[in-house]
């Protein structure tokens, strides 16, 4: 796999969920590099992009919207297990992704980039006895979700591999860690001090996720791949391995020691593959975000339960 020419034009790109919290950053990242069509239930904030009002559950609508496009970025989904009931979440995330993949294939789209999640590992919302098998967790780590949201993301990835193997289009899966938007900035330091933080102190700014999606369309000579996307550091108040030891009560095997030697606060989820293959280079810096929060609005040292 290799990157395309610098500043290559990406042609016509459809973005499902392009009006959402992450979507607007992805659309901004594509500005000047692609002719963008946003597919969403509400118009995008940008005025200079095409807009198709549709949901990912409208298969025929997606086929019409994708016609003539070179690539699709699929963001539209229920983003966590707290936003909607299990049946709605699973249907939206799984049936919606199937609709996107099949409609893209039918429309002759050649590249689809799909938003999965680090939750596909099953490490976030499962019982406390499900610990990482090794650190940092990379794309080869086993997936073991047992609740509906994480399961929907694993099934999404299985479908993506299926469509890539079919050979009519290439598919890239992006697994962001927890994306921090501005309303969460007051919580960042408190989350880092919490040894039971369910995101394992991993975070990423939306601009970096947008960067990863843009770079996923620039890859050449690829059929299928998966990438964890995170900041270069974590929110952890102390070095990551120390925080993990406190959390779990023992040391876990370290598969890639260089990660923590180079950055003791490196995220639990390994971004080495994204750096090596995508050319991803995160700019996320939670301290800069936290510094923008007035003192009176900052959370205490212990965050309330999510």
Coordinates of C-alpha atoms in Angstrom, one line a residue:
X1 CA 0.0 0.0 0.0
X2 CA 1.1 3.5 -0.6
X3 CA -0.2 7.1 -0.5
X4 CA -1.3 8.8 -3.7
X5 CA 0.4 12.0 -4.9
X6 CA 0.5 14.9 -2.5
X7 CA -2.7 17.1 -2.8
X8 CA -4.3 14.6 -5.1
X9 CA -7.9 15.4 -6.0
X10 CA -10.2 12.7 -4.7
X11 CA -13.0 13.2 -7.2
X12 CA -16.6 13.0 -6.1
X13 CA -17.0 11.9 -2.5
X14 CA -20.3 11.2 -0.7
X15 CA -20.3 11.6 3.1
X16 CA -23.1 9.9 5.0
X17 CA -23.7 11.7 8.3
X18 CA -21.8 14.7 6.9
X19 CA -23.9 17.2 8.9
X20 CA -23.2 15.5 12.2
X21 CA -20.6 16.4 14.9
X22 CA -17.8 14.5 13.2
X23 CA -19.2 14.9 9.7
X24 CA -18.7 18.6 9.5
X25 CA -15.0 18.2 10.3
X26 CA -14.6 15.5 7.6
X27 CA -16.3 17.8 5.1
X28 CA -14.0 20.6 6.0
X29 CA -11.0 18.3 5.6
X30 CA -12.1 17.4 2.1
X31 CA -12.5 21.1 1.0
X32 CA -10.5 21.7 -2.1
X33 CA -9.6 18.1 -2.4
X34 CA -13.0 16.6 -3.5
X35 CA -16.4 17.5 -4.8
X36 CA -18.5 16.6 -1.7
X37 CA -22.1 15.4 -1.4
X38 CA -23.4 15.3 2.1
X39 CA -26.1 12.6 2.8
X40 CA -28.0 13.3 6.0
X41 CA -31.4 14.1 7.5
X42 CA -30.4 17.8 7.9
X43 CA -28.4 20.2 5.7
X44 CA -24.7 20.6 6.3
X45 CA -23.2 23.7 7.9
X46 CA -21.1 24.3 4.8
X47 CA -22.9 26.1 2.1
X48 CA -20.7 25.1 -0.8
X49 CA -21.4 21.3 -0.8
X50 CA -24.1 19.3 -2.4
X51 CA -26.8 17.9 -0.1
X52 CA -29.1 14.9 -0.4
X53 CA -31.7 14.4 2.3
X54 CA -31.8 10.7 3.1
X55 CA -31.1 8.2 5.8
X56 CA -28.9 5.2 5.6
X57 CA -31.9 3.0 6.0
X58 CA -33.2 4.1 2.6
X59 CA -31.4 1.7 0.3
X60 CA -32.8 3.0 -3.0
X61 CA -32.2 6.6 -1.9
X62 CA -28.5 5.7 -1.2
X63 CA -28.1 4.1 -4.7
X64 CA -29.4 7.3 -6.3
X65 CA -27.2 9.5 -4.2
X66 CA -24.1 7.5 -4.8
X67 CA -24.4 7.4 -8.6
X68 CA -21.4 9.0 -10.2
X69 CA -19.3 9.2 -7.0
X70 CA -15.8 7.9 -6.8
X71 CA -15.8 7.3 -3.0
X72 CA -18.0 7.2 0.0
X73 CA -17.2 8.0 3.6
X74 CA -19.8 6.4 5.9
X75 CA -20.2 8.1 9.2
X76 CA -23.9 8.0 9.9
X77 CA -24.6 5.7 12.9
X78 CA -25.8 5.6 16.5
X79 CA -22.5 6.6 18.3
X80 CA -22.8 4.8 21.6
X81 CA -25.0 2.4 23.6
X82 CA -26.7 5.2 25.5
X83 CA -28.2 7.2 22.7
X84 CA -30.9 4.8 21.5
X85 CA -32.5 1.4 22.4
X86 CA -30.6 -1.7 21.4
X87 CA -32.9 -2.6 18.5
X88 CA -32.7 0.9 16.9
X89 CA -28.9 1.0 17.4
X90 CA -28.3 -2.4 15.9
X91 CA -30.6 -1.8 13.0
X92 CA -29.1 1.6 12.2
X93 CA -25.5 0.6 12.5
X94 CA -25.7 -2.9 10.9
X95 CA -28.5 -2.6 8.3
X96 CA -27.4 1.0 7.6
X97 CA -23.9 -0.1 6.8
X98 CA -25.0 -3.0 4.7
X99 CA -27.2 -0.5 2.7
X100 CA -24.2 1.8 2.2
X101 CA -21.9 -1.0 1.1
X102 CA -24.4 -2.6 -1.3
X103 CA -25.6 0.7 -2.7
X104 CA -22.0 1.8 -3.2
X105 CA -21.1 -1.4 -5.0
X106 CA -24.3 -1.2 -7.2
X107 CA -23.4 2.4 -8.0
X108 CA -19.9 1.5 -9.1
X109 CA -18.1 3.3 -6.2
X110 CA -14.5 2.2 -6.0
X111 CA -13.5 3.2 -2.4
X112 CA -15.6 3.2 0.8
X113 CA -14.2 4.3 4.2
X114 CA -16.3 3.3 7.1
X115 CA -16.4 4.6 10.7
X116 CA -16.1 1.7 13.2
X117 CA -14.9 2.3 16.8
X118 CA -12.3 1.1 19.2
X119 CA -15.4 -0.3 21.0
X120 CA -15.4 -3.1 18.4
X121 CA -12.7 -4.8 20.6
X122 CA -15.3 -5.2 23.3
X123 CA -13.0 -3.6 25.9
X124 CA -15.2 -0.6 26.8
X125 CA -18.7 -1.8 27.8
X126 CA -18.0 -5.4 28.9
X127 CA -17.6 -6.9 32.4
X128 CA -14.3 -6.0 34.2
X129 CA -12.8 -9.4 33.6
X130 CA -12.3 -8.7 29.9
X131 CA -8.8 -7.2 29.8
X132 CA -6.6 -6.5 26.9
X133 CA -4.5 -9.6 25.9
X134 CA -1.5 -7.3 25.5
X135 CA -0.5 -3.7 25.1
X136 CA -0.7 -1.6 23.1
X137 CA -3.9 -3.1 21.6
X138 CA -3.4 -3.2 17.8
X139 CA -5.5 -4.2 14.9
X140 CA -4.6 -7.9 15.3
X141 CA -6.1 -8.0 18.8
X142 CA -9.1 -10.3 19.2
X143 CA -12.6 -8.8 19.2
X144 CA -15.0 -9.9 21.9
X145 CA -18.0 -7.6 22.2
X146 CA -20.9 -8.9 24.2
X147 CA -23.2 -5.8 24.2
X148 CA -25.2 -4.4 21.3
X149 CA -23.3 -1.3 20.4
X150 CA -19.8 -3.0 20.3
X151 CA -21.3 -6.0 18.5
X152 CA -22.8 -3.7 15.9
X153 CA -19.3 -2.4 15.2
X154 CA -17.7 -5.8 14.9
X155 CA -20.5 -6.9 12.5
X156 CA -19.9 -3.7 10.5
X157 CA -16.2 -4.7 10.1
X158 CA -17.1 -8.2 9.0
X159 CA -19.4 -6.8 6.3
X160 CA -16.6 -4.4 5.2
X161 CA -14.2 -7.3 4.8
X162 CA -16.9 -9.2 2.8
X163 CA -17.4 -6.4 0.3
X164 CA -13.6 -5.9 -0.1
X165 CA -13.1 -9.6 -0.8
X166 CA -15.9 -9.4 -3.4
X167 CA -13.4 -7.3 -5.4
X168 CA -15.6 -4.6 -6.8
X169 CA -14.4 -1.9 -4.5
X170 CA -11.8 -1.4 -1.7
X171 CA -12.9 -0.8 1.9
X172 CA -11.1 1.0 4.7
X173 CA -12.2 0.8 8.3
X174 CA -11.4 3.6 10.7
X175 CA -11.5 2.9 14.4
X176 CA -11.4 6.2 16.3
X177 CA -10.9 6.2 20.0
X178 CA -13.1 8.5 22.0
X179 CA -13.7 11.7 20.0
X180 CA -13.6 14.8 22.2
X181 CA -15.9 17.6 21.2
X182 CA -16.0 21.0 22.8
X183 CA -18.7 20.3 25.4
X184 CA -16.4 17.6 26.9
X185 CA -13.4 19.8 27.3
X186 CA -14.1 20.6 31.0
X187 CA -14.0 16.9 31.8
X188 CA -10.7 16.0 30.3
X189 CA -8.4 16.3 33.3
X190 CA -10.9 14.5 35.5
X191 CA -11.2 11.6 33.1
X192 CA -7.4 11.2 33.0
X193 CA -7.3 10.9 36.8
X194 CA -10.1 8.2 36.9
X195 CA -8.4 4.8 37.0
X196 CA -11.7 3.2 35.7
X197 CA -12.2 5.5 32.8
X198 CA -14.1 3.3 30.3
X199 CA -12.3 4.7 27.3
X200 CA -8.9 3.6 28.8
X201 CA -8.0 7.4 28.8
X202 CA -7.8 7.3 25.0
X203 CA -9.0 10.3 23.0
X204 CA -8.7 12.0 19.7
X205 CA -9.8 15.4 18.4
X206 CA -12.3 15.4 15.4
X207 CA -9.8 17.1 13.2
X208 CA -7.4 14.1 13.5
X209 CA -10.2 11.7 12.7
X210 CA -11.1 13.8 9.6
X211 CA -7.4 13.7 8.6
X212 CA -7.5 9.9 8.8
X213 CA -10.6 9.6 6.6
X214 CA -9.1 11.9 4.0
X215 CA -5.9 9.9 4.0
X216 CA -7.9 6.6 3.7
X217 CA -9.1 7.9 0.3
X218 CA -5.6 8.7 -0.8
X219 CA -4.3 5.2 -0.3
X220 CA -3.5 3.2 -3.4
X221 CA -2.9 -0.5 -4.0
X222 CA -5.2 -1.5 -1.1
X223 CA -8.2 -3.8 -1.0
X224 CA -9.0 -3.7 2.7
X225 CA -7.4 -2.4 5.9
X226 CA -8.3 -1.3 9.5
X227 CA -6.7 1.5 11.5
X228 CA -6.9 2.7 15.1
X229 CA -7.0 6.5 15.3
X230 CA -6.0 8.3 18.5
X231 CA -3.9 11.1 19.8
X232 CA -0.2 10.4 20.3
X233 CA -0.7 10.6 24.0
X234 CA -3.6 9.8 26.4
X235 CA -5.6 11.6 29.1
X236 CA -3.9 9.4 31.7
X237 CA -2.7 11.3 34.8
X238 CA 0.3 9.0 35.0
X239 CA 2.2 6.8 32.5
X240 CA -0.2 4.4 30.7
X241 CA 1.4 1.2 31.8
X242 CA 1.3 2.4 35.4
X243 CA -2.4 3.3 35.1
X244 CA -3.2 -0.1 33.6
X245 CA -1.4 -1.8 36.4
X246 CA -3.5 0.1 38.9
X247 CA -6.7 -0.6 37.0
X248 CA -6.2 -4.4 36.5
X249 CA -4.0 -5.3 39.4
X250 CA -1.2 -6.9 37.3
X251 CA 1.2 -6.2 34.4
X252 CA 0.0 -7.1 31.0
X253 CA 2.3 -8.4 28.3
X254 CA 3.8 -5.6 26.2
X255 CA 3.8 -6.5 22.5
X256 CA 5.4 -3.3 21.2
X257 CA 7.6 -1.9 23.9
X258 CA 8.9 0.9 21.7
X259 CA 5.5 2.6 21.8
X260 CA 5.7 3.3 25.6
X261 CA 9.5 3.9 25.5
X262 CA 9.0 6.7 23.0
X263 CA 5.8 8.0 24.7
X264 CA 5.1 6.8 28.3
X265 CA 1.6 8.3 28.0
X266 CA 0.9 6.6 24.7
X267 CA -2.7 5.4 24.2
X268 CA -3.8 1.9 25.0
X269 CA -4.8 1.6 21.3
X270 CA -1.8 1.5 19.0
X271 CA -1.7 4.0 16.2
X272 CA 1.6 2.7 14.7
X273 CA -0.2 1.1 11.7
X274 CA -2.0 4.3 10.9
X275 CA 1.2 6.2 11.0
X276 CA 3.1 3.7 8.9
X277 CA 0.5 3.1 6.2
X278 CA -1.8 6.1 6.2
X279 CA 0.9 8.6 7.0
X280 CA -1.4 9.7 9.9
X281 CA 0.2 12.2 12.3
X282 CA -2.0 13.3 15.1
X283 CA -2.1 16.9 16.3
X284 CA -4.5 16.3 19.2
X285 CA -3.5 17.9 22.4
X286 CA -6.0 17.7 25.3
X287 CA -4.0 20.2 27.4
X288 CA -4.5 22.9 24.9
X289 CA -8.2 22.2 24.8
X290 CA -8.4 22.1 28.6
X291 CA -6.5 25.4 28.9
X292 CA -9.4 27.1 27.0
X293 CA -11.9 26.1 29.7
X294 CA -12.6 28.7 32.4
X295 CA -11.5 27.5 35.8
X296 CA -15.0 27.7 37.2
X297 CA -16.2 25.3 34.6
X298 CA -13.6 22.6 35.0
X299 CA -14.6 19.3 36.6
X300 CA -13.2 18.1 39.9
X301 CA -10.5 15.5 40.0
X302 CA -13.0 12.6 40.0
X303 CA -15.4 12.4 37.0
X304 CA -19.0 11.2 37.6
X305 CA -20.0 7.9 36.1
X306 CA -20.7 8.1 32.4

